[in-house]
Amino acid sequence: MNVILLGPPGAGKGTQAQRLRENYGLMHLSTGDMLRHEIDKQTDLGLSIKEVMSKGGLVDDETVIGMIATVLEGPEARVGIILDGFPRTERQAIALDLMLKKRKVAIDHVIEIKVDDEALVKRISGRYMCKAKNCGASYNDFFKKPAVDGVCDVCGGSEFMRRPDDTEEAVRTRLKKYYHETMPIVPYYLEKGLLREVNGMLGIDKVTEQINALIEG
Ligand SMILES: [Zn+2]
């Protein structure tokens, strides 16, 4: 079984991919991770990828298709794969179909984890944590404030911290980038009747249930 997972950063795609791996024995292929791994190895390819990514650009089709092809030839991909971050263009989607066809398989499901953008912005830009070493309790400006303002419910600490890239502006930029990158492949999979949606605003377990129902249904 081969699955493409779509969803913006913050929708819990990583967690769901991990569960698909555990539940169905699928191999998780995140092109983001694969590209970073190539950069870490400091190969010639890695260096050229680094240059493109540092300018905020997208790595060219050949490079990404080549990386995926190498993995597909290996034994680990035999049971099936979860693709995350690939394909991003119709050309990549067509190349993927050809690679799978050689192995006599195909994409079975394209699952989009749908989110409510405004709620996601609040969920991420509102989150902060207790700074105390052994606590780390999490809070949110919109959904979960401490009972006493400025005092941690769990440890009584009064220092909190936020991740630097959790600002509203940064979240909106990440969302915009996601929609921009995903748009080109939506018509391709819609036409094939493979694209399905799950509601990503429910709890993690509920999202998993919806995904499992789609796969097994
Ligand atoms: Zn605390």
PDB file of N, CA and C in Angstrom, residues 51-97:
ATOM      1  N   GLU A  51      22.663  24.918  -1.149  1.00  0.00           N
ATOM      2  CA  GLU A  51      22.647  26.230  -1.764  1.00  0.00           C
ATOM      3  C   GLU A  51      21.231  26.632  -2.183  1.00  0.00           C
ATOM      4  N   VAL A  52      20.519  25.684  -2.798  1.00  0.00           N
ATOM      5  CA  VAL A  52      19.151  25.967  -3.251  1.00  0.00           C
ATOM      6  C   VAL A  52      18.241  26.256  -2.056  1.00  0.00           C
ATOM      7  N   MET A  53      18.331  25.383  -1.031  1.00  0.00           N
ATOM      8  CA  MET A  53      17.426  25.517   0.115  1.00  0.00           C
ATOM      9  C   MET A  53      17.714  26.773   0.933  1.00  0.00           C
ATOM     10  N   SER A  54      19.000  27.160   1.020  1.00  0.00           N
ATOM     11  CA  SER A  54      19.332  28.343   1.815  1.00  0.00           C
ATOM     12  C   SER A  54      18.768  29.608   1.178  1.00  0.00           C
ATOM     13  N   LYS A  55      18.492  29.538  -0.137  1.00  0.00           N
ATOM     14  CA  LYS A  55      17.881  30.688  -0.818  1.00  0.00           C
ATOM     15  C   LYS A  55      16.358  30.576  -0.807  1.00  0.00           C
ATOM     16  N   GLY A  56      15.849  29.558  -0.114  1.00  0.00           N
ATOM     17  CA  GLY A  56      14.405  29.377  -0.016  1.00  0.00           C
ATOM     18  C   GLY A  56      13.803  28.741  -1.260  1.00  0.00           C
ATOM     19  N   GLY A  57      14.631  28.211  -2.142  1.00  0.00           N
ATOM     20  CA  GLY A  57      14.136  27.621  -3.383  1.00  0.00           C
ATOM     21  C   GLY A  57      13.756  26.159  -3.217  1.00  0.00           C
ATOM     22  N   LEU A  58      13.147  25.603  -4.256  1.00  0.00           N
ATOM     23  CA  LEU A  58      12.789  24.192  -4.253  1.00  0.00           C
ATOM     24  C   LEU A  58      13.819  23.413  -5.053  1.00  0.00           C
ATOM     25  N   VAL A  59      14.197  22.259  -4.533  1.00  0.00           N
ATOM     26  CA  VAL A  59      15.173  21.410  -5.210  1.00  0.00           C
ATOM     27  C   VAL A  59      14.548  20.886  -6.506  1.00  0.00           C
ATOM     28  N   ASP A  60      15.352  20.791  -7.576  1.00  0.00           N
ATOM     29  CA  ASP A  60      14.786  20.453  -8.885  1.00  0.00           C
ATOM     30  C   ASP A  60      14.217  19.029  -8.939  1.00  0.00           C
ATOM     31  N   ASP A  61      13.318  18.822  -9.899  1.00  0.00           N
ATOM     32  CA  ASP A  61      12.608  17.551 -10.042  1.00  0.00           C
ATOM     33  C   ASP A  61      13.546  16.353 -10.137  1.00  0.00           C
ATOM     34  N   GLU A  62      14.591  16.452 -10.977  1.00  0.00           N
ATOM     35  CA  GLU A  62      15.498  15.313 -11.195  1.00  0.00           C
ATOM     36  C   GLU A  62      16.089  14.829  -9.880  1.00  0.00           C
ATOM     37  N   THR A  63      16.577  15.778  -9.083  1.00  0.00           N
ATOM     38  CA  THR A  63      17.232  15.422  -7.821  1.00  0.00           C
ATOM     39  C   THR A  63      16.281  14.668  -6.903  1.00  0.00           C
ATOM     40  N   VAL A  64      15.092  15.227  -6.728  1.00  0.00           N
ATOM     41  CA  VAL A  64      14.141  14.611  -5.803  1.00  0.00           C
ATOM     42  C   VAL A  64      13.655  13.263  -6.338  1.00  0.00           C
ATOM     43  N   ILE A  65      13.364  13.216  -7.632  1.00  0.00           N
ATOM     44  CA  ILE A  65      12.907  11.960  -8.238  1.00  0.00           C
ATOM     45  C   ILE A  65      13.991  10.895  -8.094  1.00  0.00           C
ATOM     46  N   GLY A  66      15.258  11.296  -8.308  1.00  0.00           N
ATOM     47  CA  GLY A  66      16.374  10.374  -8.172  1.00  0.00           C
ATOM     48  C   GLY A  66      16.474   9.802  -6.757  1.00  0.00           C
ATOM     49  N   MET A  67      16.296  10.657  -5.764  1.00  0.00           N
ATOM     50  CA  MET A  67      16.364  10.215  -4.367  1.00  0.00           C
ATOM     51  C   MET A  67      15.267   9.197  -4.061  1.00  0.00           C
ATOM     52  N   ILE A  68      14.051   9.508  -4.520  1.00  0.00           N
ATOM     53  CA  ILE A  68      12.919   8.619  -4.272  1.00  0.00           C
ATOM     54  C   ILE A  68      13.128   7.280  -4.998  1.00  0.00           C
ATOM     55  N   ALA A  69      13.633   7.351  -6.238  1.00  0.00           N
ATOM     56  CA  ALA A  69      13.855   6.128  -7.022  1.00  0.00           C
ATOM     57  C   ALA A  69      14.805   5.187  -6.300  1.00  0.00           C
ATOM     58  N   THR A  70      15.878   5.752  -5.727  1.00  0.00           N
ATOM     59  CA  THR A  70      16.858   4.939  -5.017  1.00  0.00           C
ATOM     60  C   THR A  70      16.203   4.192  -3.853  1.00  0.00           C
ATOM     61  N   VAL A  71      15.379   4.893  -3.102  1.00  0.00           N
ATOM     62  CA  VAL A  71      14.727   4.265  -1.950  1.00  0.00           C
ATOM     63  C   VAL A  71      13.729   3.192  -2.403  1.00  0.00           C
ATOM     64  N   LEU A  72      12.987   3.495  -3.478  1.00  0.00           N
ATOM     65  CA  LEU A  72      11.971   2.548  -3.958  1.00  0.00           C
ATOM     66  C   LEU A  72      12.583   1.222  -4.403  1.00  0.00           C
ATOM     67  N   GLU A  73      13.845   1.279  -4.846  1.00  0.00           N
ATOM     68  CA  GLU A  73      14.502   0.052  -5.283  1.00  0.00           C
ATOM     69  C   GLU A  73      14.918  -0.831  -4.112  1.00  0.00           C
ATOM     70  N   GLY A  74      15.017  -0.249  -2.922  1.00  0.00           N
ATOM     71  CA  GLY A  74      15.468  -0.994  -1.741  1.00  0.00           C
ATOM     72  C   GLY A  74      14.384  -1.896  -1.177  1.00  0.00           C
ATOM     73  N   PRO A  75      14.773  -2.842  -0.325  1.00  0.00           N
ATOM     74  CA  PRO A  75      13.828  -3.810   0.224  1.00  0.00           C
ATOM     75  C   PRO A  75      12.838  -3.206   1.232  1.00  0.00           C
ATOM     76  N   GLU A  76      13.256  -2.130   1.894  1.00  0.00           N
ATOM     77  CA  GLU A  76      12.400  -1.550   2.942  1.00  0.00           C
ATOM     78  C   GLU A  76      11.089  -0.994   2.406  1.00  0.00           C
ATOM     79  N   ALA A  77      11.100  -0.612   1.122  1.00  0.00           N
ATOM     80  CA  ALA A  77       9.917   0.020   0.541  1.00  0.00           C
ATOM     81  C   ALA A  77       8.900  -1.004   0.040  1.00  0.00           C
ATOM     82  N   ARG A  78       9.247  -2.282   0.162  1.00  0.00           N
ATOM     83  CA  ARG A  78       8.432  -3.329  -0.457  1.00  0.00           C
ATOM     84  C   ARG A  78       6.999  -3.387   0.073  1.00  0.00           C
ATOM     85  N   VAL A  79       6.834  -3.290   1.388  1.00  0.00           N
ATOM     86  CA  VAL A  79       5.487  -3.353   1.973  1.00  0.00           C
ATOM     87  C   VAL A  79       4.648  -2.153   1.533  1.00  0.00           C
ATOM     88  N   GLY A  80       5.316  -1.001   1.407  1.00  0.00           N
ATOM     89  CA  GLY A  80       4.614   0.204   1.006  1.00  0.00           C
ATOM     90  C   GLY A  80       5.273   1.428   1.602  1.00  0.00           C
ATOM     91  N   ILE A  81       4.871   2.589   1.093  1.00  0.00           N
ATOM     92  CA  ILE A  81       5.499   3.821   1.552  1.00  0.00           C
ATOM     93  C   ILE A  81       4.465   4.886   1.898  1.00  0.00           C
ATOM     94  N   ILE A  82       4.893   5.793   2.764  1.00  0.00           N
ATOM     95  CA  ILE A  82       4.128   7.008   3.037  1.00  0.00           C
ATOM     96  C   ILE A  82       4.993   8.146   2.523  1.00  0.00           C
ATOM     97  N   LEU A  83       4.478   8.881   1.558  1.00  0.00           N
ATOM     98  CA  LEU A  83       5.238  10.004   1.016  1.00  0.00           C
ATOM     99  C   LEU A  83       4.783  11.299   1.656  1.00  0.00           C
ATOM    100  N   ASP A  84       5.775  12.117   2.019  1.00  0.00           N
ATOM    101  CA  ASP A  84       5.477  13.362   2.712  1.00  0.00           C
ATOM    102  C   ASP A  84       6.426  14.413   2.129  1.00  0.00           C
ATOM    103  N   GLY A  85       5.872  15.374   1.421  1.00  0.00           N
ATOM    104  CA  GLY A  85       6.704  16.393   0.766  1.00  0.00           C
ATOM    105  C   GLY A  85       7.011  16.068  -0.690  1.00  0.00           C
ATOM    106  N   PHE A  86       6.469  14.974  -1.170  1.00  0.00           N
ATOM    107  CA  PHE A  86       6.668  14.540  -2.558  1.00  0.00           C
ATOM    108  C   PHE A  86       5.434  13.773  -2.991  1.00  0.00           C
ATOM    109  N   PRO A  87       4.948  13.902  -4.219  1.00  0.00           N
ATOM    110  CA  PRO A  87       5.391  14.844  -5.248  1.00  0.00           C
ATOM    111  C   PRO A  87       4.886  16.259  -5.014  1.00  0.00           C
ATOM    112  N   ARG A  88       5.561  17.226  -5.625  1.00  0.00           N
ATOM    113  CA  ARG A  88       5.151  18.620  -5.499  1.00  0.00           C
ATOM    114  C   ARG A  88       4.794  19.235  -6.828  1.00  0.00           C
ATOM    115  N   THR A  89       5.108  18.528  -7.898  1.00  0.00           N
ATOM    116  CA  THR A  89       4.752  19.026  -9.230  1.00  0.00           C
ATOM    117  C   THR A  89       4.098  17.872  -9.984  1.00  0.00           C
ATOM    118  N   GLU A  90       3.365  18.218 -11.059  1.00  0.00           N
ATOM    119  CA  GLU A  90       2.721  17.174 -11.838  1.00  0.00           C
ATOM    120  C   GLU A  90       3.780  16.266 -12.466  1.00  0.00           C
ATOM    121  N   ARG A  91       4.910  16.858 -12.831  1.00  0.00           N
ATOM    122  CA  ARG A  91       6.000  16.089 -13.420  1.00  0.00           C
ATOM    123  C   ARG A  91       6.512  15.043 -12.421  1.00  0.00           C
ATOM    124  N   GLN A  92       6.649  15.441 -11.175  1.00  0.00           N
ATOM    125  CA  GLN A  92       7.072  14.492 -10.137  1.00  0.00           C
ATOM    126  C   GLN A  92       6.021  13.407  -9.943  1.00  0.00           C
ATOM    127  N   ALA A  93       4.750  13.799 -10.001  1.00  0.00           N
ATOM    128  CA  ALA A  93       3.662  12.833  -9.808  1.00  0.00           C
ATOM    129  C   ALA A  93       3.669  11.783 -10.920  1.00  0.00           C
ATOM    130  N   ILE A  94       3.907  12.233 -12.148  1.00  0.00           N
ATOM    131  CA  ILE A  94       3.948  11.306 -13.285  1.00  0.00           C
ATOM    132  C   ILE A  94       5.156  10.373 -13.157  1.00  0.00           C
ATOM    133  N   ALA A  95       6.309  10.949 -12.780  1.00  0.00           N
ATOM    134  CA  ALA A  95       7.520  10.140 -12.595  1.00  0.00           C
ATOM    135  C   ALA A  95       7.298   9.089 -11.512  1.00  0.00           C
ATOM    136  N   LEU A  96       6.620   9.489 -10.449  1.00  0.00           N
ATOM    137  CA  LEU A  96       6.334   8.564  -9.353  1.00  0.00           C
ATOM    138  C   LEU A  96       5.476   7.395  -9.836  1.00  0.00           C
ATOM    139  N   ASP A  97       4.426   7.713 -10.601  1.00  0.00           N
ATOM    140  CA  ASP A  97       3.553   6.660 -11.130  1.00  0.00           C
ATOM    141  C   ASP A  97       4.347   5.649 -11.965  1.00  0.00           C
TER     142      ASP A  97
END
